[in-house]
Amino acid sequence: GNSVTQMEGPVTLSEEAFLTINCTYTATGYPSLFWYVQYPGEGLQLLLKATKADDKGSNKGFEATYRKETTSFHLEKGSVQVSDSAVYFCALSVHSGGGADGLTFGKGTHLIIQP
Amino acid sequence: DGGITQSPKYLFRKEGQNVTLSCEQNLNHDAMYWYRQDPGQGLRLIYYSQIVNDFQKGDIAEGYSVSREKKESFPLTVTSAQKNPTAFYLCASSTRTGGGQPQHFGDGTRLSIL
């Protein structure tokens, strides 16, 4: 089956620090990979995605590279801000013959940025 | 603006009662999904539908039911058979063209037991 493993939180950093949140996956087939962000009491927002090996997704200063050889999709940001405090989810989907199936999520990493 | 609307935002269920959570989208998406979120557990797929009048069970479908009579709507019923219904429920939608398409999420419904 499919699964996603991401580092447990909470992760606490000071403002302007470098961020890495690790994510590894197992999948039957060739997955597409996603990072979603969730702010308190809200739904999930797509942060970035990558659909094939060596693709780099980027958005709002965040980046992640699809590494097929290490089955990883680590999230990075060079300088975090207090407004980046949220829960981050790594997820994958594998396209079946019938169309778009559901996402498989990691458990989420709670990021706390201190001023 | 296009998006996904979930209602109500908060819902309370009595023992032995069925409750229905609403999900409506105006994104013209074919596929719709329901997820359950528990603290520290990530999101788990309950049901999904790739086209009107068709749906499939996800990983944790027991105690839940759905219908897809219209493209825009995908209501979820939490039945009395679901013994631990307290959770945050999220609805999502996407195009049907492949696994690389992102899902768009509503703001969720928080269900609690009275």
Tab-separated table of N, CA, C and O in Angstrom, chain A residues 23-86:
chain	number	residue	atom	x	y	z
A	23	CYS	N	10.208	14.312	4.685
A	23	CYS	CA	9.078	13.507	4.239
A	23	CYS	C	9.605	12.391	3.349
A	23	CYS	O	10.337	12.649	2.389
A	24	THR	N	9.256	11.151	3.674
A	24	THR	CA	9.571	10.012	2.818
A	24	THR	C	8.283	9.253	2.537
A	24	THR	O	7.311	9.357	3.285
A	25	TYR	N	8.304	8.475	1.474
A	25	TYR	CA	7.065	7.818	1.061
A	25	TYR	C	7.327	6.415	0.539
A	25	TYR	O	8.448	6.070	0.150
A	26	THR	N	6.284	5.594	0.549
A	26	THR	CA	6.249	4.348	-0.190
A	26	THR	C	4.982	4.371	-1.024
A	26	THR	O	3.941	4.859	-0.575
A	27	ALA	N	5.066	3.864	-2.234
A	27	ALA	CA	3.913	3.925	-3.124
A	27	ALA	C	3.934	2.768	-4.110
A	27	ALA	O	4.988	2.369	-4.588
A	28	THR	N	2.734	2.262	-4.408
A	28	THR	CA	2.576	1.285	-5.487
A	28	THR	C	2.308	2.078	-6.745
A	28	THR	O	1.243	2.625	-6.934
A	29	GLY	N	3.294	2.168	-7.592
A	29	GLY	CA	3.133	2.994	-8.770
A	29	GLY	C	3.964	4.259	-8.666
A	29	GLY	O	4.828	4.401	-7.796
A	30	TYR	N	3.662	5.194	-9.542
A	30	TYR	CA	4.462	6.409	-9.671
A	30	TYR	C	3.648	7.579	-9.114
A	30	TYR	O	2.757	8.086	-9.776
A	31	PRO	N	3.961	8.018	-7.891
A	31	PRO	CA	3.079	9.004	-7.261
A	31	PRO	C	3.360	10.437	-7.674
A	31	PRO	O	4.457	10.768	-8.132
A	32	SER	N	2.376	11.282	-7.477
A	32	SER	CA	2.561	12.731	-7.425
A	32	SER	C	2.658	13.106	-5.952
A	32	SER	O	2.029	12.484	-5.095
A	33	LEU	N	3.456	14.138	-5.655
A	33	LEU	CA	3.737	14.498	-4.266
A	33	LEU	C	3.305	15.931	-3.989
A	33	LEU	O	3.424	16.805	-4.866
A	34	PHE	N	2.825	16.164	-2.768
A	34	PHE	CA	2.267	17.451	-2.409
A	34	PHE	C	2.703	17.843	-0.994
A	34	PHE	O	2.913	16.977	-0.136
A	35	TRP	N	2.766	19.137	-0.755
A	35	TRP	CA	2.803	19.697	0.588
A	35	TRP	C	1.583	20.600	0.748
A	35	TRP	O	1.329	21.470	-0.098
A	36	TYR	N	0.835	20.353	1.846
A	36	TYR	CA	-0.292	21.190	2.203
A	36	TYR	C	0.005	21.865	3.542
A	36	TYR	O	0.732	21.329	4.379
A	37	VAL	N	-0.630	23.031	3.768
A	37	VAL	CA	-0.480	23.749	5.029
A	37	VAL	C	-1.871	23.983	5.619
A	37	VAL	O	-2.841	24.241	4.884
A	38	GLN	N	-1.961	23.851	6.943
A	38	GLN	CA	-3.231	24.057	7.640
A	38	GLN	C	-3.042	25.050	8.774
A	38	GLN	O	-2.241	24.817	9.690
A	39	TYR	N	-3.787	26.151	8.733
A	39	TYR	CA	-3.799	27.124	9.813
A	39	TYR	C	-4.916	26.763	10.788
A	39	TYR	O	-5.892	26.085	10.405
A	40	PRO	N	-4.823	27.178	12.043
A	40	PRO	CA	-5.784	26.742	13.068
A	40	PRO	C	-7.239	26.936	12.657
A	40	PRO	O	-7.633	28.014	12.208
A	41	GLY	N	-8.035	25.868	12.806
A	41	GLY	CA	-9.467	25.934	12.542
A	41	GLY	C	-9.856	26.004	11.084
A	41	GLY	O	-11.023	26.220	10.765
A	42	GLU	N	-8.895	25.808	10.198
A	42	GLU	CA	-9.170	25.932	8.765
A	42	GLU	C	-8.928	24.618	8.030
A	42	GLU	O	-8.400	23.654	8.585
A	43	GLY	N	-9.317	24.597	6.761
A	43	GLY	CA	-9.006	23.456	5.916
A	43	GLY	C	-7.561	23.524	5.443
A	43	GLY	O	-6.768	24.341	5.915
A	44	LEU	N	-7.224	22.656	4.497
A	44	LEU	CA	-5.860	22.586	3.997
A	44	LEU	C	-5.722	23.434	2.737
A	44	LEU	O	-6.622	23.502	1.907
A	45	GLN	N	-4.553	24.057	2.609
A	45	GLN	CA	-4.231	24.814	1.397
A	45	GLN	C	-3.030	24.171	0.732
A	45	GLN	O	-2.058	23.819	1.406
A	46	LEU	N	-3.093	24.024	-0.583
A	46	LEU	CA	-1.948	23.495	-1.310
A	46	LEU	C	-0.790	24.473	-1.225
A	46	LEU	O	-0.921	25.657	-1.533
A	47	LEU	N	0.383	23.976	-0.816
A	47	LEU	CA	1.577	24.813	-0.756
A	47	LEU	C	2.416	24.629	-2.022
A	47	LEU	O	2.812	25.600	-2.663
A	48	LEU	N	2.694	23.375	-2.388
A	48	LEU	CA	3.442	23.101	-3.610
A	48	LEU	C	3.267	21.649	-3.997
A	48	LEU	O	2.786	20.840	-3.199
A	49	LYS	N	3.660	21.326	-5.223
A	49	LYS	CA	3.530	19.953	-5.692
A	49	LYS	C	4.640	19.625	-6.688
A	49	LYS	O	5.286	20.521	-7.246
A	50	ALA	N	4.834	18.318	-6.912
A	50	ALA	CA	5.750	17.824	-7.940
A	50	ALA	C	5.186	16.521	-8.482
A	50	ALA	O	4.706	15.687	-7.718
A	51	THR	N	5.227	16.356	-9.784
A	51	THR	CA	4.568	15.201	-10.392
A	51	THR	C	5.524	14.190	-10.987
A	51	THR	O	5.092	13.100	-11.369
A	52	LYS	N	6.826	14.500	-11.082
A	52	LYS	CA	7.762	13.508	-11.594
A	52	LYS	C	9.128	13.712	-10.957
A	52	LYS	O	9.433	14.773	-10.394
A	53	ALA	N	9.946	12.679	-11.082
A	53	ALA	CA	11.264	12.687	-10.447
A	53	ALA	C	12.077	13.905	-10.867
A	53	ALA	O	12.066	14.316	-12.027
A	54	ASP	N	12.765	14.485	-9.876
A	54	ASP	CA	13.646	15.647	-10.029
A	54	ASP	C	12.893	16.970	-10.216
A	54	ASP	O	13.527	18.022	-10.304
A	55	ASP	N	11.564	16.924	-10.251
A	55	ASP	CA	10.785	18.165	-10.263
A	55	ASP	C	10.989	18.890	-8.950
A	55	ASP	O	11.038	18.266	-7.896
A	56	LYS	N	11.051	20.209	-8.997
A	56	LYS	CA	11.093	21.013	-7.791
A	56	LYS	C	9.830	21.852	-7.737
A	56	LYS	O	9.556	22.627	-8.652
A	57	GLY	N	9.044	21.681	-6.655
A	57	GLY	CA	7.914	22.546	-6.425
A	57	GLY	C	8.339	23.718	-5.555
A	57	GLY	O	9.182	23.562	-4.671
A	58	SER	N	7.758	24.897	-5.794
A	58	SER	CA	8.122	26.055	-4.976
A	58	SER	C	6.947	27.018	-4.888
A	58	SER	O	6.142	27.145	-5.819
A	59	ASN	N	6.872	27.692	-3.734
A	59	ASN	CA	5.797	28.654	-3.513
A	59	ASN	C	6.084	29.392	-2.210
A	59	ASN	O	6.431	28.763	-1.198
A	60	LYS	N	5.920	30.691	-2.201
A	60	LYS	CA	6.056	31.523	-0.990
A	60	LYS	C	7.389	31.294	-0.281
A	60	LYS	O	7.461	31.367	0.947
A	61	GLY	N	8.448	31.017	-1.016
A	61	GLY	CA	9.758	30.795	-0.426
A	61	GLY	C	10.017	29.369	0.007
A	61	GLY	O	11.138	29.021	0.379
A	62	PHE	N	8.998	28.514	-0.036
A	62	PHE	CA	9.160	27.098	0.281
A	62	PHE	C	9.542	26.336	-0.989
A	62	PHE	O	9.103	26.669	-2.083
A	63	GLU	N	10.359	25.286	-0.811
A	63	GLU	CA	10.751	24.431	-1.923
A	63	GLU	C	10.770	22.977	-1.482
A	63	GLU	O	11.005	22.678	-0.308
A	64	ALA	N	10.530	22.072	-2.446
A	64	ALA	CA	10.697	20.643	-2.201
A	64	ALA	C	11.016	19.981	-3.524
A	64	ALA	O	10.422	20.321	-4.554
A	65	THR	N	11.959	19.028	-3.507
A	65	THR	CA	12.384	18.337	-4.714
A	65	THR	C	11.994	16.868	-4.638
A	65	THR	O	12.259	16.202	-3.626
A	66	TYR	N	11.383	16.371	-5.681
A	66	TYR	CA	10.945	14.972	-5.787
A	66	TYR	C	12.174	14.111	-6.044
A	66	TYR	O	12.761	14.145	-7.124
A	67	ARG	N	12.586	13.327	-5.033
A	67	ARG	CA	13.762	12.465	-5.137
A	67	ARG	C	13.323	11.011	-5.199
A	67	ARG	O	12.990	10.404	-4.179
A	68	LYS	N	13.300	10.456	-6.395
A	68	LYS	CA	12.838	9.079	-6.556
A	68	LYS	C	13.823	8.092	-5.936
A	68	LYS	O	13.440	7.075	-5.362
A	69	GLU	N	15.122	8.387	-6.030
A	69	GLU	CA	16.127	7.437	-5.558
A	69	GLU	C	16.095	7.269	-4.043
A	69	GLU	O	16.419	6.209	-3.516
A	70	THR	N	15.669	8.315	-3.334
A	70	THR	CA	15.571	8.236	-1.873
A	70	THR	C	14.111	8.257	-1.413
A	70	THR	O	13.855	8.278	-0.214
A	71	THR	N	13.177	8.199	-2.325
A	71	THR	CA	11.723	8.289	-2.054
A	71	THR	C	11.447	9.378	-1.026
A	71	THR	O	10.821	9.137	0.023
A	72	SER	N	11.905	10.596	-1.331
A	72	SER	CA	11.756	11.690	-0.381
A	72	SER	C	11.224	12.942	-1.064
A	72	SER	O	11.321	13.107	-2.295
A	73	PHE	N	10.669	13.833	-0.241
A	73	PHE	CA	10.114	15.103	-0.737
A	73	PHE	C	10.204	16.102	0.418
A	73	PHE	O	9.212	16.593	0.923
A	74	HIS	N	11.401	16.422	0.832
A	74	HIS	CA	11.634	17.264	2.005
A	74	HIS	C	11.281	18.723	1.722
A	74	HIS	O	11.651	19.277	0.676
A	75	LEU	N	10.617	19.354	2.682
A	75	LEU	CA	10.218	20.756	2.551
A	75	LEU	C	11.289	21.651	3.165
A	75	LEU	O	11.745	21.390	4.281
A	76	GLU	N	11.663	22.728	2.457
A	76	GLU	CA	12.696	23.645	2.947
A	76	GLU	C	12.265	25.089	2.740
A	76	GLU	O	11.535	25.406	1.802
A	77	LYS	N	12.763	25.952	3.642
A	77	LYS	CA	12.614	27.395	3.467
A	77	LYS	C	13.832	28.061	4.084
A	77	LYS	O	14.233	27.709	5.201
A	78	GLY	N	14.368	29.027	3.390
A	78	GLY	CA	15.624	29.618	3.820
A	78	GLY	C	15.514	30.516	5.041
A	78	GLY	O	16.443	30.603	5.843
A	79	SER	N	14.370	31.187	5.215
A	79	SER	CA	14.227	32.143	6.312
A	79	SER	C	12.757	32.192	6.705
A	79	SER	O	11.943	32.788	5.994
A	80	VAL	N	12.426	31.553	7.829
A	80	VAL	CA	11.024	31.459	8.208
A	80	VAL	C	10.559	32.714	8.932
A	80	VAL	O	11.349	33.445	9.540
A	81	GLN	N	9.234	32.936	8.864
A	81	GLN	CA	8.597	34.059	9.529
A	81	GLN	C	7.572	33.555	10.528
A	81	GLN	O	7.109	32.403	10.423
A	82	VAL	N	7.175	34.418	11.452
A	82	VAL	CA	6.159	34.027	12.437
A	82	VAL	C	4.881	33.572	11.735
A	82	VAL	O	4.218	32.620	12.181
A	83	SER	N	4.561	34.195	10.620
A	83	SER	CA	3.336	33.852	9.879
A	83	SER	C	3.390	32.463	9.250
A	83	SER	O	2.363	31.959	8.760
A	84	ASP	N	4.543	31.826	9.249
A	84	ASP	CA	4.664	30.449	8.733
A	84	ASP	C	4.231	29.411	9.760
A	84	ASP	O	4.173	28.214	9.442
A	85	SER	N	3.942	29.826	10.969
A	85	SER	CA	3.496	28.898	12.003
A	85	SER	C	2.181	28.245	11.579
A	85	SER	O	1.191	28.930	11.310
A	86	ALA	N	2.184	26.930	11.497
A	86	ALA	CA	1.028	26.176	10.999
A	86	ALA	C	1.365	24.688	11.095
A	86	ALA	O	2.443	24.315	11.563
